[in-house]
Amino acid sequence: MAAENQAVRRRQVYAGYQGKENPTEKDRIVHFMQMYRSTEHFNATFILPWIEVSPSEAVRGGLRIVQAREGVHARMMRERLRELGETTFVDVSEERKATQIPFFASPVRSDLEKMDMLVHIFDDLDDFFEPLTTLIDTIKEDLQTREMLRTILEDEYATVKWFLFIHKELSSGSV
Ligand SMILES: [Fe+2]
C-alpha cells in the first residue's frame, strides 16, 4: 500500500512488483500487465462519455482516437495475459470508478478542467513512464511481450503529446 501511495504521489504508471520474493521475468511481466491493463481499460471507459458531452469538435476528434488506442492496449494485453496463462483480470477500484467516471462524463465540467486533470499526471513524462521503460529494458526472454510494451509506450507518448497540444488550444480558447 505504501508503494502504491508513493507511486500515486509521485505519479507513476506503475507502483512496482508485489508478490513473490524472487519473481521470475514472467512474474514481473504478468503483474505489470495485470495492473496496466486495468488502467487502460478504465481509460477507454471514462473517455467514451467524455466524447459524448464535449462541445468541441477538435477535442472529440482527438479523444476518439485516444479512446480507441486505450481500448486496443487493454484488449491486446488481455490477450497476451491469457497466452501467459492468466484467466482472471484485475480491475480498478469501485471508488476510482465512482469518482472519475462522473467527472469526465459531466456536461457541466469543461473540456479544459478535464484536460487539466490529465496533463498534470504527466508533469514529468519520462518519470511517469519510468517503471514501464525499465521493465522493457530488463526483459530478456519474452521478446514478444517486450515489443508489445515498447510499441504501447510509443503510443502513450503520442497520446500525451496530443493532450498537451489540445490543452494549450483549450487554454487559449482557440478550440
Ligand atoms: Fe494506453
mmCIF file of C-alpha atoms in Angstrom, residues 31-128:
data_model
loop_
_atom_site.group_PDB
_atom_site.id
_atom_site.type_symbol
_atom_site.label_atom_id
_atom_site.label_comp_id
_atom_site.label_asym_id
_atom_site.label_seq_id
_atom_site.Cartn_x
_atom_site.Cartn_y
_atom_site.Cartn_z
ATOM 1 C CA HIS A 31 1.969 -8.391 -12.518
ATOM 2 C CA PHE A 32 2.789 -5.286 -14.531
ATOM 3 C CA MET A 33 0.370 -6.139 -17.363
ATOM 4 C CA GLN A 34 -2.467 -7.006 -14.942
ATOM 5 C CA MET A 35 -2.184 -3.581 -13.299
ATOM 6 C CA TYR A 36 -1.600 -1.700 -16.546
ATOM 7 C CA ARG A 37 -4.414 -3.469 -18.414
ATOM 8 C CA SER A 38 -6.856 -2.447 -15.673
ATOM 9 C CA THR A 39 -5.878 1.209 -16.061
ATOM 10 C CA GLU A 40 -6.017 1.109 -19.860
ATOM 11 C CA HIS A 41 -9.460 -0.466 -19.780
ATOM 12 C CA PHE A 42 -10.579 2.176 -17.305
ATOM 13 C CA ASN A 43 -9.208 4.978 -19.515
ATOM 14 C CA ALA A 44 -11.150 3.625 -22.504
ATOM 15 C CA THR A 45 -14.255 3.531 -20.264
ATOM 16 C CA PHE A 46 -14.152 7.115 -18.927
ATOM 17 C CA ILE A 47 -13.137 8.758 -22.233
ATOM 18 C CA LEU A 48 -16.233 7.440 -24.049
ATOM 19 C CA PRO A 49 -18.870 9.515 -22.149
ATOM 20 C CA TRP A 50 -16.498 12.498 -22.318
ATOM 21 C CA ILE A 51 -16.577 12.338 -26.136
ATOM 22 C CA GLU A 52 -20.386 12.347 -25.986
ATOM 23 C CA VAL A 53 -20.627 15.527 -23.894
ATOM 24 C CA SER A 54 -17.691 17.545 -25.280
ATOM 25 C CA PRO A 55 -18.864 20.702 -27.103
ATOM 26 C CA SER A 56 -15.600 20.853 -29.076
ATOM 27 C CA GLU A 57 -15.240 19.063 -32.430
ATOM 28 C CA ALA A 58 -11.453 19.269 -32.025
ATOM 29 C CA VAL A 59 -11.497 17.597 -28.625
ATOM 30 C CA ARG A 60 -13.932 14.930 -29.805
ATOM 31 C CA GLY A 61 -11.777 14.129 -32.823
ATOM 32 C CA GLY A 62 -8.610 13.501 -30.841
ATOM 33 C CA LEU A 63 -10.392 11.734 -27.991
ATOM 34 C CA ARG A 64 -11.974 9.236 -30.399
ATOM 35 C CA ILE A 65 -8.525 8.027 -31.420
ATOM 36 C CA VAL A 66 -7.138 8.122 -27.865
ATOM 37 C CA GLN A 67 -10.148 6.132 -26.640
ATOM 38 C CA ALA A 68 -9.684 3.555 -29.401
ATOM 39 C CA ARG A 69 -5.958 3.335 -28.621
ATOM 40 C CA GLU A 70 -6.595 2.670 -24.929
ATOM 41 C CA GLY A 71 -9.147 0.046 -25.864
ATOM 42 C CA VAL A 72 -6.633 -1.694 -28.136
ATOM 43 C CA HIS A 73 -3.933 -1.572 -25.450
ATOM 44 C CA ALA A 74 -6.300 -3.136 -22.911
ATOM 45 C CA ARG A 75 -7.547 -5.784 -25.333
ATOM 46 C CA MET A 76 -4.066 -6.769 -26.554
ATOM 47 C CA MET A 77 -2.690 -7.015 -23.011
ATOM 48 C CA ARG A 78 -5.648 -9.172 -22.004
ATOM 49 C CA GLU A 79 -4.942 -11.420 -24.991
ATOM 50 C CA ARG A 80 -1.248 -11.663 -24.055
ATOM 51 C CA LEU A 81 -2.064 -12.319 -20.391
ATOM 52 C CA ARG A 82 -4.296 -15.197 -21.496
ATOM 53 C CA GLU A 83 -1.422 -16.565 -23.613
ATOM 54 C CA LEU A 84 0.725 -16.367 -20.468
ATOM 55 C CA GLY A 85 -1.819 -18.474 -18.577
ATOM 56 C CA GLU A 86 -3.911 -15.839 -16.798
ATOM 57 C CA THR A 87 -7.654 -16.489 -16.549
ATOM 58 C CA THR A 88 -8.770 -13.676 -14.237
ATOM 59 C CA PHE A 89 -8.092 -9.955 -14.593
ATOM 60 C CA VAL A 90 -7.509 -7.115 -12.164
ATOM 61 C CA ASP A 91 -9.934 -4.164 -12.283
ATOM 62 C CA VAL A 92 -9.567 -0.617 -10.926
ATOM 63 C CA SER A 93 -11.298 0.098 -7.623
ATOM 64 C CA GLU A 94 -15.009 0.920 -7.462
ATOM 65 C CA GLU A 95 -14.026 4.064 -5.584
ATOM 66 C CA ARG A 96 -11.925 5.256 -8.531
ATOM 67 C CA LYS A 97 -14.768 4.499 -10.959
ATOM 68 C CA ALA A 98 -17.259 6.329 -8.746
ATOM 69 C CA THR A 99 -15.155 9.485 -8.578
ATOM 70 C CA GLN A 100 -13.586 9.709 -12.006
ATOM 71 C CA ILE A 101 -16.246 8.497 -14.450
ATOM 72 C CA PRO A 102 -18.908 11.067 -13.382
ATOM 73 C CA PHE A 103 -16.271 13.834 -13.542
ATOM 74 C CA PHE A 104 -15.298 13.090 -17.161
ATOM 75 C CA ALA A 105 -18.919 12.324 -18.179
ATOM 76 C CA SER A 106 -20.193 15.613 -16.774
ATOM 77 C CA PRO A 107 -21.656 18.066 -19.333
ATOM 78 C CA VAL A 108 -21.105 20.804 -16.713
ATOM 79 C CA ARG A 109 -17.345 20.359 -16.330
ATOM 80 C CA SER A 110 -15.410 21.992 -19.159
ATOM 81 C CA ASP A 111 -13.009 20.212 -21.505
ATOM 82 C CA LEU A 112 -10.263 22.412 -20.081
ATOM 83 C CA GLU A 113 -10.998 21.254 -16.500
ATOM 84 C CA LYS A 114 -10.911 17.640 -17.668
ATOM 85 C CA MET A 115 -7.719 18.100 -19.709
ATOM 86 C CA ASP A 116 -6.131 19.919 -16.744
ATOM 87 C CA MET A 117 -6.706 16.816 -14.632
ATOM 88 C CA LEU A 118 -4.907 14.672 -17.234
ATOM 89 C CA VAL A 119 -1.944 16.862 -18.199
ATOM 90 C CA HIS A 120 -0.892 17.257 -14.559
ATOM 91 C CA ILE A 121 -0.424 13.494 -14.323
ATOM 92 C CA PHE A 122 2.324 13.895 -16.903
ATOM 93 C CA ASP A 123 4.216 16.798 -15.353
ATOM 94 C CA ASP A 124 7.358 14.656 -15.578
ATOM 95 C CA LEU A 125 6.559 12.408 -18.523
ATOM 96 C CA ASP A 126 9.701 10.241 -18.587
ATOM 97 C CA ASP A 127 9.499 9.718 -14.824
ATOM 98 C CA PHE A 128 5.813 8.822 -15.108
#
